[in-house]
Coordinates of N, CA, C and O (backbone and C1' of nucleotides) in Angstrom, one line a residue:
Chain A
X1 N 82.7 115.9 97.1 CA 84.0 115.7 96.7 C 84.1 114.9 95.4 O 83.5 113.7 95.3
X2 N 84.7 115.4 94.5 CA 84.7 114.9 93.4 C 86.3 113.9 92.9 O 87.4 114.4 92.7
X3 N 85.9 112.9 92.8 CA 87.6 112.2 92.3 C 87.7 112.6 90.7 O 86.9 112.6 89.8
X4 N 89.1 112.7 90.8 CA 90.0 113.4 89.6 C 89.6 112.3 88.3 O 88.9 111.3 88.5
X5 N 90.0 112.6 87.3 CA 90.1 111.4 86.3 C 91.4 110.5 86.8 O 91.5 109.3 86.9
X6 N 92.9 111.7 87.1 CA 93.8 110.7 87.3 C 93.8 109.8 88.5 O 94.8 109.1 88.9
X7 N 92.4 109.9 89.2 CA 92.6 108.8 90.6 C 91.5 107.5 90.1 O 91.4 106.3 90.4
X8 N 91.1 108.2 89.5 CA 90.2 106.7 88.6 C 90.7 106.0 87.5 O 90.3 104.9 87.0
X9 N 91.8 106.6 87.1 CA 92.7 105.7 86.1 C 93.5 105.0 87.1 O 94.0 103.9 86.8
X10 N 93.6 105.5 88.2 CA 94.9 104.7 88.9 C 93.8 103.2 90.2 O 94.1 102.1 90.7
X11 N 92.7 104.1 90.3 CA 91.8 102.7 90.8 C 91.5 101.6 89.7 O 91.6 100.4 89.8
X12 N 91.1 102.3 88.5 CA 90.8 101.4 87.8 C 92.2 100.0 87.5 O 91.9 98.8 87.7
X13 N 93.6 100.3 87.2 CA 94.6 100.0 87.4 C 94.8 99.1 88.5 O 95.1 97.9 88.3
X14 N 94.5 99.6 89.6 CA 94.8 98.7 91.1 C 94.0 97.7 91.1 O 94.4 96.8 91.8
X15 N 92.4 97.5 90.3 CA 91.5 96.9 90.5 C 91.7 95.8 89.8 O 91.1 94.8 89.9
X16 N 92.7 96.1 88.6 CA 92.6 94.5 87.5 C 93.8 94.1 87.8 O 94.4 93.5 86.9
X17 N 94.2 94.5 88.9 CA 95.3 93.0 89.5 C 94.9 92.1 90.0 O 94.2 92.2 91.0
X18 N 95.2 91.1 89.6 CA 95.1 89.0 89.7 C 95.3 88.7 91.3 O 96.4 88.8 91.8
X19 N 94.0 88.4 91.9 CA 94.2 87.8 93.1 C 95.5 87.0 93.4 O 96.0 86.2 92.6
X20 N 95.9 87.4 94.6 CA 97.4 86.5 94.8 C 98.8 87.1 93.7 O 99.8 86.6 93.4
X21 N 98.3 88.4 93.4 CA 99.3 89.2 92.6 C 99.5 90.2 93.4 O 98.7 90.5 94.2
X22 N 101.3 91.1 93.1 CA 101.1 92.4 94.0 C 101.8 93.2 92.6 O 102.3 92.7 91.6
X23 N 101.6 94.4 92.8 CA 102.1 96.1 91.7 C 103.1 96.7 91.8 O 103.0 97.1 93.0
X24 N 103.8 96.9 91.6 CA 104.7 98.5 91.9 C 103.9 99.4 92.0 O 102.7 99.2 91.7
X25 N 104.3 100.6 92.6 CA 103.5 101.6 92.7 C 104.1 102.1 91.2 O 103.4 102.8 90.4
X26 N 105.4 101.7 90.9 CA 105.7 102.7 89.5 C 105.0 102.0 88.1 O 104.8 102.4 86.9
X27 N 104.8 100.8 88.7 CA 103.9 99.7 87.7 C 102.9 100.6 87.5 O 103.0 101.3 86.4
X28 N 101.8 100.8 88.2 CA 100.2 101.4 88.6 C 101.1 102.8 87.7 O 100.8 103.1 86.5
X29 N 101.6 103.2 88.2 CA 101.7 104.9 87.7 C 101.8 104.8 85.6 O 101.3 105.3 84.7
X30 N 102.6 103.9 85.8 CA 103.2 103.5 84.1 C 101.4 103.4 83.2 O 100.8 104.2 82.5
X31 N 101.0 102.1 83.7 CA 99.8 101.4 83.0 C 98.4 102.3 83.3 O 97.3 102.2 82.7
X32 N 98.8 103.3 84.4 CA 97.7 104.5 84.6 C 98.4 105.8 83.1 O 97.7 106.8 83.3
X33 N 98.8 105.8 82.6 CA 99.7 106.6 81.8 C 100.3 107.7 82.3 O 100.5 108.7 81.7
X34 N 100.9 107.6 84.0 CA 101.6 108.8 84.0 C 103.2 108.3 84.7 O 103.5 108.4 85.9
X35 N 104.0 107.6 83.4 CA 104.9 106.7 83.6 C 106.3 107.9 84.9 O 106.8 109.0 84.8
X36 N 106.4 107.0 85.9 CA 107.4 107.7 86.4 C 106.8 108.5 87.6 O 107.6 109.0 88.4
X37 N 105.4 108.9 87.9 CA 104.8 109.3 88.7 C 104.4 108.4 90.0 O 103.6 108.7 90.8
X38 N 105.1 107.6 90.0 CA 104.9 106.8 91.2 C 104.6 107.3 92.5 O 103.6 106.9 93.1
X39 N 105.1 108.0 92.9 CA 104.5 109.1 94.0 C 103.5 109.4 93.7 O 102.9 108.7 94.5
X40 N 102.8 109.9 93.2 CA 101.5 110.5 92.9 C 100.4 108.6 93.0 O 99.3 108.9 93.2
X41 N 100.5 107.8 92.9 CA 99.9 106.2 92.9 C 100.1 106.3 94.4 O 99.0 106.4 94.9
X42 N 100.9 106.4 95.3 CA 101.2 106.4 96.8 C 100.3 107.5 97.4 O 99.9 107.6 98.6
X43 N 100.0 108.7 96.2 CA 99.6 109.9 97.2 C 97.8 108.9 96.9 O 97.1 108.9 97.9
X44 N 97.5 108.5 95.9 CA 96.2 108.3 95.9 C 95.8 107.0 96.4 O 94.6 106.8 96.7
X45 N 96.7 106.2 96.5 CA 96.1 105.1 97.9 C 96.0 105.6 99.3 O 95.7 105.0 100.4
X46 N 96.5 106.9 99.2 CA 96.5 107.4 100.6 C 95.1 107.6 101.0 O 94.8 107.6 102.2
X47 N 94.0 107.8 100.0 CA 93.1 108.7 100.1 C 91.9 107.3 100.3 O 90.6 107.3 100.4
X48 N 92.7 106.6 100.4 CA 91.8 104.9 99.8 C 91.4 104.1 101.2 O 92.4 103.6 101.8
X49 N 90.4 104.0 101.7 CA 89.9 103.4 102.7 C 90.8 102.0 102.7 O 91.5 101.6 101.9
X50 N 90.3 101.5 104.2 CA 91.5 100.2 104.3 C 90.3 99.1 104.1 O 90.6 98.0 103.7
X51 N 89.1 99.5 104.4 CA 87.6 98.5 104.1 C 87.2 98.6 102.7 O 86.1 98.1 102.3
X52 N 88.3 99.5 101.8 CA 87.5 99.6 99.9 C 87.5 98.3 99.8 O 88.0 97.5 100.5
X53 N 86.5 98.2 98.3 CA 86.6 97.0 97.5 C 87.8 97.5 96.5 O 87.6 97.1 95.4
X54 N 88.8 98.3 96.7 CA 89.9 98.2 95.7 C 91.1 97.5 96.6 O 91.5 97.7 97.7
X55 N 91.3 96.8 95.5 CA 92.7 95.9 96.1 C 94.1 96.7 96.6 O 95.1 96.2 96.2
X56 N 94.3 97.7 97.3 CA 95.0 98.4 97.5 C 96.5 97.6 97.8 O 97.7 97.8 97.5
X57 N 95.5 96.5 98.7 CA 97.2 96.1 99.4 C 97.8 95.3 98.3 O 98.8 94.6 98.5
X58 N 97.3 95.4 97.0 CA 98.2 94.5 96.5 C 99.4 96.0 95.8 O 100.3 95.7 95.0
X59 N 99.2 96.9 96.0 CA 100.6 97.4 95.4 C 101.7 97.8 96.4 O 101.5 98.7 97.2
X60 N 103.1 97.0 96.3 CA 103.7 97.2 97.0 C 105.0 98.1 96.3 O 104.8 98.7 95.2
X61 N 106.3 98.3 96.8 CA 107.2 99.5 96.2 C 107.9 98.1 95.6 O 107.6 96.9 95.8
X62 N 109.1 98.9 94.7 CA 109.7 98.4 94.0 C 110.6 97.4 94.4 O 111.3 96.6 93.7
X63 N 110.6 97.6 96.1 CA 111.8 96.8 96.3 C 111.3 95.3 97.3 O 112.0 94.7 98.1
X64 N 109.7 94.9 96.8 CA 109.2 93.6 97.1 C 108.4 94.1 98.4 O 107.4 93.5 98.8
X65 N 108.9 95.3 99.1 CA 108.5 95.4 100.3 C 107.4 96.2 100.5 O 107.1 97.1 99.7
X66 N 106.6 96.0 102.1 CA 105.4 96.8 102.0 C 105.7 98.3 102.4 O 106.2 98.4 103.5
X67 N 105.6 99.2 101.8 CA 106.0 100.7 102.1 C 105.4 100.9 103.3 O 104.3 100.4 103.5
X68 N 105.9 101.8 104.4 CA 105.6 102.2 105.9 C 104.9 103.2 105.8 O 105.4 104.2 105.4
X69 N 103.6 103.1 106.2 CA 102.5 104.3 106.6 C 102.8 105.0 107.6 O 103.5 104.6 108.5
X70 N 102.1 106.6 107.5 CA 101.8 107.3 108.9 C 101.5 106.5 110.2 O 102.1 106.6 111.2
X71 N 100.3 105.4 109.9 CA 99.4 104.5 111.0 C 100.5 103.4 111.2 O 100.9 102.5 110.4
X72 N 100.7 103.5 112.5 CA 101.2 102.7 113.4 C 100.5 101.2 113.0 O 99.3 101.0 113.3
X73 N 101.3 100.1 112.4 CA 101.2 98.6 112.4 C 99.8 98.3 111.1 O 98.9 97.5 111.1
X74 N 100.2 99.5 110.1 CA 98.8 99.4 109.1 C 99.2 98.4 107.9 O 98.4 97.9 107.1
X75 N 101.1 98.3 108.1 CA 101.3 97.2 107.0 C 101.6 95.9 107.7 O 102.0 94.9 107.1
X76 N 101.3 96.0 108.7 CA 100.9 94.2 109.3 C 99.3 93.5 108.8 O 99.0 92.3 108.7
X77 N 98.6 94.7 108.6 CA 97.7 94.4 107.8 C 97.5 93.8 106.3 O 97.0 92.8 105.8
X78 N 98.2 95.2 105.9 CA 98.4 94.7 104.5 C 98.7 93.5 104.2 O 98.1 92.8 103.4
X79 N 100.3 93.1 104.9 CA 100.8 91.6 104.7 C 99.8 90.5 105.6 O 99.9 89.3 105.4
X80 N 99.2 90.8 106.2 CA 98.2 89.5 106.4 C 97.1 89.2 105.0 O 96.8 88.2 104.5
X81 N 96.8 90.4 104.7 CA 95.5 90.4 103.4 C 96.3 89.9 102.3 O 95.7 89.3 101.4
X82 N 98.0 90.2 102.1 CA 98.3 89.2 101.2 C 98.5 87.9 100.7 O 98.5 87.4 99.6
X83 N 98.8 87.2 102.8 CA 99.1 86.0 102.8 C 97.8 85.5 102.8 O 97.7 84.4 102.4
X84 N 97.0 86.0 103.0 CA 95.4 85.3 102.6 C 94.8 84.8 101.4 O 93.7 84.2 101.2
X85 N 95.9 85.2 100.4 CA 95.7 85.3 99.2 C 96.8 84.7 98.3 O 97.0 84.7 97.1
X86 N 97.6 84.1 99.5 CA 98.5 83.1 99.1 C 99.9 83.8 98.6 O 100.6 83.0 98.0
X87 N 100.5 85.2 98.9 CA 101.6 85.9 98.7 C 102.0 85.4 99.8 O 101.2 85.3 100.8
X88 N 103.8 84.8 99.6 CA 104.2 84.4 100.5 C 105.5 85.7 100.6 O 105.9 86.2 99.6
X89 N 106.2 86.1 101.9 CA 106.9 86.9 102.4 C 108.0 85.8 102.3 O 107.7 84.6 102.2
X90 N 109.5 86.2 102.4 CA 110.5 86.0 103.0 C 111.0 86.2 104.0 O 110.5 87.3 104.4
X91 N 112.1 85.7 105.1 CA 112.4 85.8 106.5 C 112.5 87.3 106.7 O 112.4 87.9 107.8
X92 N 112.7 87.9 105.2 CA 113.1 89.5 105.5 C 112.0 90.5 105.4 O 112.1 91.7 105.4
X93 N 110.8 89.5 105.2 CA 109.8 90.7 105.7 C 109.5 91.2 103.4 O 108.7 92.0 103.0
X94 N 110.3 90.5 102.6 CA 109.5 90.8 101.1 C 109.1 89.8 100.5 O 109.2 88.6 100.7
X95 N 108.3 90.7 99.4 CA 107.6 89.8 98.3 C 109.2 89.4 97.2 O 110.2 90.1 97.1
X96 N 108.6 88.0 96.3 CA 109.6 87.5 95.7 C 108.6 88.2 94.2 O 107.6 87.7 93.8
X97 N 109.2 89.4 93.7 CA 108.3 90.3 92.4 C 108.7 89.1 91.4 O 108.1 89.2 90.3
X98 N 109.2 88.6 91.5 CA 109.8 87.6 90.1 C 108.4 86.7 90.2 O 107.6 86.5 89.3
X99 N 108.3 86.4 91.1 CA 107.4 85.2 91.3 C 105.9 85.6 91.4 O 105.0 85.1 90.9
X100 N 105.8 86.9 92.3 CA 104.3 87.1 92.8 C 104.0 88.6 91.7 O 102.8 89.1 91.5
X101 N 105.0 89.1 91.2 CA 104.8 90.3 90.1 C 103.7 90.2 89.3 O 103.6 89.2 88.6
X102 N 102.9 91.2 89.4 CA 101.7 90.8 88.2 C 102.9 91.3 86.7 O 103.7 92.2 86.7
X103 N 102.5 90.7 85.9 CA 102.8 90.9 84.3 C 101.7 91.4 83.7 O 101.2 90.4 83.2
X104 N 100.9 92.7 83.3 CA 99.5 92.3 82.8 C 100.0 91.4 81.2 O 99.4 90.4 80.9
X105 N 100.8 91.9 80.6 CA 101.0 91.1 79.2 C 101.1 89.4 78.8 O 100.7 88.7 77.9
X106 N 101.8 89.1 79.9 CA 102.4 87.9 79.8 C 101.9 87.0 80.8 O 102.3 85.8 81.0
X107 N 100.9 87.7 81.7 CA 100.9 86.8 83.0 C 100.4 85.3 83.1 O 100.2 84.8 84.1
X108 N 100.1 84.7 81.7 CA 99.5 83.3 82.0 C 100.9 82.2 81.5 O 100.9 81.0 81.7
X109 N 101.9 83.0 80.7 CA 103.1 82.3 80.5 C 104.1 81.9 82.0 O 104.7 80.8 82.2
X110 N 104.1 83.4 82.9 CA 104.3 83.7 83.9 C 104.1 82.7 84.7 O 104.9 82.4 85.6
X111 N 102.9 82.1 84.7 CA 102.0 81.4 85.8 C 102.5 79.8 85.7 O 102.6 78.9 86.5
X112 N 102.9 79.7 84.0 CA 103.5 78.4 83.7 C 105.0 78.1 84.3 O 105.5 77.1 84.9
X113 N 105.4 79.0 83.9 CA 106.9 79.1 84.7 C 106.7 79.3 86.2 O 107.9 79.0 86.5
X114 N 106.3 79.4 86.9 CA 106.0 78.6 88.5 C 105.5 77.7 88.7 O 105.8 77.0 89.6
X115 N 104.2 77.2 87.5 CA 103.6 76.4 87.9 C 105.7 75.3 87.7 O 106.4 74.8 88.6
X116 N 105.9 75.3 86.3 CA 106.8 74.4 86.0 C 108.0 74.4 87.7 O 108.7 73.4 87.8
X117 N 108.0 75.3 88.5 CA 109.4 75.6 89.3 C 108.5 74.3 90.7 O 109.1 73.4 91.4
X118 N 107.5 74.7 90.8 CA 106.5 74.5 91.8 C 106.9 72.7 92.1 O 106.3 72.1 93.0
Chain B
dC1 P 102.8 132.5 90.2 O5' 103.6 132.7 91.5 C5' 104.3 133.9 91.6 C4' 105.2 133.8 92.9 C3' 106.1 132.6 92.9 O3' 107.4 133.0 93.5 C1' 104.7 132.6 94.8
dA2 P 108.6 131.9 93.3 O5' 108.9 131.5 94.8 C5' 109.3 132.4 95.8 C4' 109.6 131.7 97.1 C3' 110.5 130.5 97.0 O3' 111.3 130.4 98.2 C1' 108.4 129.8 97.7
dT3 P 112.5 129.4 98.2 O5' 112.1 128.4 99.4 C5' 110.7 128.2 99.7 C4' 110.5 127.4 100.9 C3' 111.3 126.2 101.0 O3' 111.5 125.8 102.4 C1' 109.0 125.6 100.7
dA4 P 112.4 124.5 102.8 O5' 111.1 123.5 103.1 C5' 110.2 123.9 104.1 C4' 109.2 122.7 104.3 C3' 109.8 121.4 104.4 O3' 109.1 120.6 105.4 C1' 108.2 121.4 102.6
dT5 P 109.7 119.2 105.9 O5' 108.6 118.2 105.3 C5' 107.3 118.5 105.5 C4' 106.4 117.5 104.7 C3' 107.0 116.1 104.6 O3' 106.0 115.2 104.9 C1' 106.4 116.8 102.5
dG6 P 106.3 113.8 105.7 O5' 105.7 112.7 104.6 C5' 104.4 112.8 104.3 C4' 104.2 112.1 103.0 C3' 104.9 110.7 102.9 O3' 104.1 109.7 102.5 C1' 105.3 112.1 101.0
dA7 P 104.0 108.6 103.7 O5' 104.3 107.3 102.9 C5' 103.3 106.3 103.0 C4' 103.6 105.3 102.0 C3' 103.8 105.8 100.5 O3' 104.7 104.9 99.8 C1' 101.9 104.4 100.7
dC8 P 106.2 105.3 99.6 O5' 106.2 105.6 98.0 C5' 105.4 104.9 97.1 C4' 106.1 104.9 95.7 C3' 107.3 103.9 95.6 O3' 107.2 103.3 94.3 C1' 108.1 106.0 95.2
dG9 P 108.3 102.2 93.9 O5' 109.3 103.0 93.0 C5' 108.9 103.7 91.8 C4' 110.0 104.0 90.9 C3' 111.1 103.0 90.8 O3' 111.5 103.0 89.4 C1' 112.1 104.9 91.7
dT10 P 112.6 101.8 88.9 O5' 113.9 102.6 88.6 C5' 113.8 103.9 88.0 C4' 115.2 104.6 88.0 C3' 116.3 103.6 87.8 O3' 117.3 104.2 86.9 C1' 116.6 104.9 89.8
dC11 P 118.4 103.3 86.3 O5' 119.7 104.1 86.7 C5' 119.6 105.6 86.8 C4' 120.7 106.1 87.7 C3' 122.0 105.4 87.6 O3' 123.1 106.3 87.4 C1' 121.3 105.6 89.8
dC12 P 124.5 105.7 87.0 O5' 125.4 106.1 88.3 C5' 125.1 107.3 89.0 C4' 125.8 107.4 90.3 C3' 127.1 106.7 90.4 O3' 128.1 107.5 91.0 C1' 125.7 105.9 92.1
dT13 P 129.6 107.0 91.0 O5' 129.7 106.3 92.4 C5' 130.4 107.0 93.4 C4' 130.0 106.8 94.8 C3' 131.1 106.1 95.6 O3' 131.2 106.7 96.8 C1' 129.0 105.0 95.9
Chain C
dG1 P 119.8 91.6 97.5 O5' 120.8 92.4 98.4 C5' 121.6 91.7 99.4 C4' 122.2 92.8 100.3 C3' 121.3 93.9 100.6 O3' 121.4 94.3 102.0 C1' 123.2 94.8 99.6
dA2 P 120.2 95.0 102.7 O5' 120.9 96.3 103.2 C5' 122.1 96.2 103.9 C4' 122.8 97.5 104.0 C3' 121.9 98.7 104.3 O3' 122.5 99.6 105.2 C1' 123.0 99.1 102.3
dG3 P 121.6 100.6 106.1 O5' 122.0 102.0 105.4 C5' 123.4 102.3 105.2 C4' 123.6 103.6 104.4 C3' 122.5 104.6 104.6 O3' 123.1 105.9 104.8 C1' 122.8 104.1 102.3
dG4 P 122.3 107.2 105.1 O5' 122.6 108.1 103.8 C5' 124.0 108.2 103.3 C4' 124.0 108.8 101.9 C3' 123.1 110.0 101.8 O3' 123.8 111.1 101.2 C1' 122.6 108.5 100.1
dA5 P 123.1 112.6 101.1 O5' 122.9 112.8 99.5 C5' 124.0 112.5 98.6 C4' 123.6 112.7 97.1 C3' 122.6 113.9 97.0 O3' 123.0 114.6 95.7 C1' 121.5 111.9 96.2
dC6 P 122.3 116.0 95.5 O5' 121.3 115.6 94.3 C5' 121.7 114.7 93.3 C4' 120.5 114.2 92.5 C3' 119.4 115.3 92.3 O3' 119.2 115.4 90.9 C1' 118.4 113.3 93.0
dG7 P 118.2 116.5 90.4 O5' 117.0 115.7 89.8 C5' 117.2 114.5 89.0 C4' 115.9 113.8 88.7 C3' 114.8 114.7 88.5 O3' 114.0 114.3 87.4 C1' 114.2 113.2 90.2
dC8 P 112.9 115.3 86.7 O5' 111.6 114.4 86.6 C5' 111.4 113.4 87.5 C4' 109.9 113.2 87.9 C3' 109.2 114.5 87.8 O3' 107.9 114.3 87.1 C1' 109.1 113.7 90.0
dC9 P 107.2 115.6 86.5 O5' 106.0 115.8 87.6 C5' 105.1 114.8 87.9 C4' 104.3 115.1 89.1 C3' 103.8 116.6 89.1 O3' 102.5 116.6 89.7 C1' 104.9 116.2 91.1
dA10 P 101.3 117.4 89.1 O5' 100.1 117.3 90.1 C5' 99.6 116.0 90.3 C4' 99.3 115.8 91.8 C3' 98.3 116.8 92.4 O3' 97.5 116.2 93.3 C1' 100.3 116.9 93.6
dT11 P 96.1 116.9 93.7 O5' 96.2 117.2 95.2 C5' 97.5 117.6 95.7 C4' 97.5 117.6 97.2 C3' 96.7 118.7 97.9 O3' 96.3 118.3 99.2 C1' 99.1 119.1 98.1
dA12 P 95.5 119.3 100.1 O5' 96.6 119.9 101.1 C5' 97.4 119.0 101.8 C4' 98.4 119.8 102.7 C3' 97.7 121.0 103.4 O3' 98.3 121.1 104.7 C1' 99.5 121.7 102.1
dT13 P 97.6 122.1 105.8 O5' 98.6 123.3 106.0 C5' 100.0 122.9 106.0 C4' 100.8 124.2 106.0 C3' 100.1 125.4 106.5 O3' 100.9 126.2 107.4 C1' 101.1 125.9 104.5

DNA sequence: CATATGACGTCCT
DNA sequence: GAGGACGCCATAT
């Protein structure tokens, strides 16, 4: 089995997110160059072991929250491997993207502006 | 080739 | 903010 180029642009992508950071899936599809393909970043973490060394769980959907798998209780997982990593959830079960959003451009300005809120 | 489906996103009520 | 319509496109049947 051979992987695509467009599933190695989109690992490669998933891989240089900042510990204690989470993605859009439409983020990953953008900075993979296939802006707007967001579905297609969902169809290829499908294919992604839950034991990879790719940071999978850190891409979550656009709306802070962890997207629902086929597998019964697979994103209680995910949000535990986030909180391990210091992503904190709200009562409602999301991530705060303002706060935990990776930036790749900007993200050490980013980091000042929490550190400053902190 | 026509349809259905899905770890998504945006826009409109 | 919640819910629905539509867009997008690789895969499966």
């Amino acid at each position: 089995m051979s992987l695509g180029e467009r599933d190695q642009r989109v690992y490669a992508t998933v891989c240089s997110i900042p510990l204690g950071r989470v993605a859009t899936y439409g983020q990953i599809a953008t900075l993979s160059g296939m802006r707007g393909m967001a579905r297609q970043v969902g169809y290829v973490l499908f294919d992604v072991p839950s034991n990879s060394t790719i940071p999978w769980h850190r891409v979550i959907n656009a709306r802070g929250e962890i997207s629902q798998r086929s597998e019964f209780g697979a994103e209680l997982g995910q949000r535990h491997r986030l909180e391990l990593e210091g992503v904190q959830f709200d009562e409602r079960g999301r991530v705060c993207l303002n706060t935990f959003g990776w930036n790749p451009d900007g993200d050490c300005e980013e980091k000042k502006q929490t550190d400053l809120w902190e």
